[in-house]
Amino acid sequence: MAFLEIANLRKTFGPLSVVQNFELAVERGEFVSFLGPSGCGKTTTLRMVAGFEGPSSGTIRINGQDVTRLRPNQRNVGMVFQSYALFPNMTVAENVGFGLKVAKRPAAEIGPRVEEMLRLIKLPTLGGRYPYQLSGGQQQRVALARALAIKPQVLLLDEPLSALDAKIRVSLREEIRAVQRSLGITTVYVTHDQEEALSMSDRIVVMSEGRIEQIGTPFEIYNFPRTRFVASFVGTLNILRGRVADAAQGRIAVDDQEIVAARGIADGQAGQIRSVALRPEAVSLADAGGERNRMRGTIEEVNFLGSVVRIRVRFKENAISLDTFNNPSVAPPQRGQPVTVSFAREDLLVLEGAEAG
Amino acid sequence: MKRSKLGPWLAIALGVLYFVVPLIGTFEFSLRMRRGEYSFDAYQVVLADPRFQATFAYSTVLALATIVVGVLLVVPTAYWIQLRLPKLRPVVEFITLLPLVIPAIVLVFGYLRIYNSSSLLPMTASERATDVLLTFSYVTLALPYMYRAVDTGLRAIDVRTLTEAAESLGASWATILFRVIFPNVRVAVLSGAFLTFAIVIGEFTMASLLDRPAFGPYLQLIGANRAYEPSALAVIAFIVTWACMGLIQVFARGARGMSAESR
Ligand SMILES: Nc1ncnc2c1ncn2[C@@H]1O[C@H](COP(=O)(O)OP(=O)(O)OP(=O)(O)O)[C@@H](O)[C@H]1O
Ligand SMILES: [Mg+2]
């Protein structure tokens, strides 16, 4: 049985349904991210796990125990907030030791534990400082130490890095991951930054409008998005809309040019409107020959980005972006120039769900 | 440029004159007890008067009791409203303003009707009980100031997130209130406390009508019967009030220095 089990979770605020049919099983020691755009219900879900919001229905189990109705202070769950939320009236050491003090642990235990935590976050000498004397990154590390000091069963982080600048964000996310690995603590991490989710997580839960769109490893999510939403939210996938010609053979017509998806079109019917996805790095301007998909279009835009040249090719309704490496001896193509692009049949992903024409 | 600055300075000068001239007049008069020369005789007389000491001590004790009760009433209330019932804020603000709108004399007559010695809860029957009643009525009088001070203090911190952080670390409501919320609104509570002190020390109506030996009625008594001592008392009362205001400033500045560095 999974360590953290969320079953059929639902949350409504009045008439507004914010989280629906949320099902997730997190293994012990796993690092799972909730990824999705603003307002999709990530924070609300996390807050239900922490106990700050009561679910409208559904259950949450931690290590086999049903905690759905427990108060936050009885759940033994560590929480890290976007705004750090350190207690301004306490020193760093007092902040880190707060949970132990509340639990009435003896001072002989609190002192060493606080020191251990401060070493873990690489701030062993700053125990006597007050939060306002620390940088944002340091404050967030202290908040992490404070949450971990009580040896929580589950660690929850709600966009802990969004208030920090880009450089610190990258180094701190590596640090958080390293600490998480070394303690082997089950972790749920909320973010709307796909790079953060892809680089840190064991698994990613992609959410949209209160629903789970897809759960998978970063590799799966990036390479095999199942829905149009995931495809467009994660990475810079090209999305093409076409009319199914033959589902079993995977034939689909995009702007009157027929292409083939090697995997076929799952539960498709001829005449349906479906979306297909294509990674920019799979598309080539040259025709490599063989059994490939080919599409004719005109060059709409050429962006010179340095080592990479990003080219957009327009068909009729649809367009494709593709990246080519800069080559000093070959001038980039001109706008308006007709071209043929090609891509392997295996690289064409058919997304779930028929759409209205 | 020069001309545009003249207006404000003139206004300030007028204001200062308006406030300071009567004070200086009072102070000067209070020094004239001894014929033909300035002296502090009036102050000596006042300070040596056992009734001064007794009433001042009585009012001080009541002021402290008022502060304790007021803080214990207002901080949890304002905290809870900010945390869970923000919709009720306008209602509570209106209620806390009522003591400014309803004259103290009306309040006292209300108390006397409800709590007189033949009522169900005869608070005026014994002196102790009347002291308690007086304390509660002072809490009411100080409510507008105390509530506003505390509410401002709470708005300056992220009450909700701090509460949740403490909660997830296992803290109970009492722990959150006394270890996290109170210490972080200390300055606001102190300024509310000093305002309360200043109000209670000089209060006349309630104490007089409930017939308690407070400083306010004593001031009135002396004022009606003596020449120089009332001026000395007025100056002393001013000094007490100003000391309170000064302490508010001192604490507020300390806090501002602290939070300014954090930004
Ligand atoms: N207490 C509340 N009352 C009413 N609606 C709420 C409440 N809390 C959240 N919502 C709504 O629920 C939806 C989801 O909010 P939530 O904070 O979970 O989003 P999120 O995915 O964390 O977004 P973000 O990335 O912006 O933090 C939003 O539409 C929000 O307006
Ligand atoms: Mg959020």
XYZ file of C-alpha atoms in Angstrom, chain B:
263
model
C 9.567 78.507 -3.386
C 9.942 80.437 -0.123
C 6.414 81.753 -0.368
C 4.876 78.295 -0.756
C 6.533 77.152 2.486
C 5.271 80.113 4.475
C 1.668 78.852 4.606
C 2.380 75.519 6.289
C 4.776 77.090 8.763
C 2.182 79.680 9.668
C -0.378 76.927 10.245
C 2.062 75.012 12.435
C 2.907 78.149 14.411
C -0.767 78.878 14.994
C -1.387 75.304 16.066
C 1.528 75.345 18.464
C 0.350 78.630 19.965
C -3.157 77.245 20.328
C -1.921 74.246 22.292
C 1.084 75.608 24.086
C -0.047 79.010 25.354
C -2.737 77.653 27.709
C -0.284 75.026 28.936
C 2.392 77.582 29.653
C -0.247 79.759 31.325
C -1.370 76.876 33.510
C 2.185 75.940 34.369
C 3.103 79.533 35.174
C 0.044 79.895 37.374
C 0.800 76.667 39.210
C 4.163 78.127 40.255
C 2.668 81.228 41.885
C 1.401 79.806 45.152
C 4.053 81.673 47.112
C 3.409 85.361 46.900
C 5.881 87.374 44.804
C 8.119 84.474 43.644
C 7.912 81.247 41.656
C 7.956 78.017 43.611
C 6.858 74.404 43.423
C 4.808 74.755 46.580
C 1.570 73.788 44.855
C 3.195 70.572 43.630
C 4.500 69.813 47.115
C 1.057 70.271 48.550
C -0.532 68.111 45.927
C 2.007 65.317 46.075
C 1.915 65.260 49.858
C -1.861 64.981 49.946
C -2.729 61.415 51.004
C -5.876 61.561 48.910
C -3.749 62.285 45.841
C -1.619 59.226 46.533
C -4.613 57.042 47.294
C -6.665 58.049 44.263
C -3.716 57.943 41.925
C -2.787 54.469 43.163
C -6.401 53.329 42.835
C -6.672 54.589 39.272
C -3.308 53.063 38.365
C -4.389 49.649 39.629
C -7.661 49.939 37.753
C -5.837 51.039 34.615
C -3.577 47.975 34.798
C -6.555 45.698 35.343
C -8.314 47.370 32.416
C -5.293 46.794 30.216
C -5.057 43.112 31.135
C -8.758 42.480 30.571
C -8.800 44.611 27.422
C -5.809 42.845 25.879
C -7.162 39.394 26.695
C -10.475 40.373 25.164
C -9.293 42.273 22.120
C -6.258 40.322 20.872
C -7.983 36.938 20.503
C -11.088 38.612 19.050
C -9.204 40.677 16.485
C -7.032 37.655 15.672
C -9.997 35.390 15.109
C -11.780 37.937 12.976
C -8.734 38.434 10.808
C -8.176 34.692 10.498
C -11.634 33.218 10.114
C -14.333 35.875 9.990
C -13.043 38.750 7.860
C -16.610 39.429 6.768
C -17.483 40.406 10.325
C -14.772 43.035 10.479
C -17.020 46.026 9.593
C -19.528 44.906 12.219
C -16.908 44.586 14.925
C -15.335 47.870 13.938
C -18.716 49.530 14.281
C -19.269 47.970 17.695
C -15.868 49.071 18.939
C -16.637 52.612 17.836
C -19.865 52.800 19.837
C -18.172 53.945 23.077
C -17.009 57.031 21.202
C -20.554 57.778 20.079
C -22.486 56.953 23.233
C -21.681 59.398 26.067
C -20.126 57.847 29.154
C -22.983 59.180 31.246
C -25.466 57.147 29.232
C -23.355 54.039 29.717
C -23.214 54.576 33.463
C -26.935 55.033 33.801
C -27.340 51.870 31.797
C -25.023 50.043 34.199
C -26.838 51.439 37.212
C -30.165 50.245 35.872
C -28.925 46.774 35.028
C -26.585 46.136 37.951
C -28.201 48.100 40.832
C -28.393 46.455 44.239
C -31.907 45.141 43.669
C -31.115 43.619 40.266
C -30.313 40.015 39.411
C -26.612 40.797 39.247
C -26.059 43.440 41.938
C -22.617 44.631 40.883
C -22.968 47.873 42.848
C -23.773 46.134 46.106
C -20.180 45.782 47.305
C -17.132 47.921 46.674
C -15.136 45.078 45.116
C -17.945 44.268 42.728
C -18.218 47.935 41.794
C -14.482 47.995 41.123
C -14.973 45.083 38.745
C -17.867 46.883 37.081
C -15.760 50.032 36.765
C -12.911 48.031 35.242
C -15.234 46.533 32.657
C -16.680 49.925 31.843
C -13.133 51.231 31.336
C -12.488 48.312 29.010
C -15.491 49.500 27.034
C -14.257 53.083 26.966
C -10.807 52.034 25.804
C -12.154 49.558 23.258
C -11.983 51.843 20.188
C -8.305 52.593 20.811
C -7.264 49.131 21.894
C -9.043 47.413 19.005
C -7.625 49.725 16.394
C -4.088 49.445 17.744
C -4.209 45.634 17.838
C -5.942 45.337 14.470
C -3.263 47.490 12.833
C -0.579 45.351 14.456
C -2.186 42.157 13.178
C -2.459 43.521 9.677
C 1.286 44.110 9.627
C 2.032 40.388 9.998
C 0.832 37.498 7.844
C -1.527 36.142 10.481
C -2.896 33.315 8.410
C 0.369 31.831 7.194
C 2.068 32.181 10.584
C -0.895 30.435 12.189
C -0.756 27.623 9.658
C 2.987 27.248 10.011
C 2.635 26.932 13.781
C -0.310 24.583 13.413
C 1.534 22.230 11.100
C 4.358 22.144 13.661
C 1.892 20.777 16.184
C 0.955 23.940 18.073
C -2.416 24.269 19.810
C -4.525 27.429 19.687
C -3.247 28.650 23.052
C 0.356 28.102 21.963
C -0.220 29.922 18.690
C -1.855 32.848 20.452
C 0.713 33.264 23.223
C 3.940 32.183 21.508
C 3.369 33.448 17.982
C 0.637 36.080 17.764
C 1.103 38.053 21.010
C 4.879 38.504 20.673
C 4.480 39.751 17.130
C 1.859 42.363 18.012
C 3.650 43.368 21.222
C 4.234 46.909 20.020
C 0.631 47.387 18.976
C -0.604 45.959 22.260
C 1.718 48.294 24.168
C 0.507 51.371 22.358
C -3.079 50.299 23.012
C -2.118 49.770 26.650
C -0.609 53.244 27.062
C -3.651 54.853 25.456
C -5.845 52.899 27.834
C -3.726 54.044 30.762
C -4.010 57.675 29.731
C -7.786 57.388 29.381
C -8.367 55.601 32.674
C -6.145 57.914 34.753
C -8.180 60.974 33.874
C -11.654 59.428 33.628
C -14.282 61.231 35.689
C -17.870 60.343 34.787
C -17.903 56.617 35.439
C -15.853 56.725 38.619
C -17.829 59.615 39.998
C -21.261 58.151 39.351
C -20.233 54.718 40.578
C -18.822 56.568 43.596
C -15.304 55.119 43.548
C -12.241 56.986 44.871
C -10.505 57.425 41.498
C -8.108 60.129 40.341
C -10.632 61.832 38.041
C -13.145 62.727 40.766
C -10.264 63.835 42.985
C -9.110 66.233 40.253
C -12.598 67.632 40.075
C -12.831 68.026 43.847
C -9.555 69.891 44.103
C -10.454 71.994 41.088
C -13.626 73.148 42.727
C -12.042 74.056 46.062
C -8.488 75.258 45.554
C -6.696 77.960 43.575
C -3.193 76.802 42.615
C -3.265 73.047 43.198
C -5.603 72.285 40.263
C -3.114 73.828 37.863
C -0.347 71.719 39.367
C -2.551 68.621 39.028
C -3.395 69.489 35.440
C 0.305 69.722 34.638
C 0.961 66.398 36.389
C -1.862 64.748 34.461
C -0.430 66.123 31.241
C 2.988 64.766 32.066
C 1.539 61.300 32.755
C -0.368 61.333 29.463
C 2.593 62.566 27.515
C 4.853 60.008 29.085
C 2.442 57.370 27.793
C 2.450 58.859 24.307
C 6.235 59.137 24.388
C 6.548 55.469 25.349
C 4.287 54.518 22.429
C 6.632 56.400 20.114
C 9.710 54.771 21.597
C 8.323 51.261 21.176
C 6.878 51.973 17.758
C 10.224 53.276 16.536
C 12.030 50.218 17.846
C 9.675 48.000 15.910
C 9.894 50.035 12.761
C 13.683 49.797 12.784
C 13.384 46.056 13.030
C 10.934 45.583 10.190
C 12.600 48.168 7.974
C 15.740 46.057 7.920
C 13.778 43.020 6.922
C 12.491 44.626 3.746
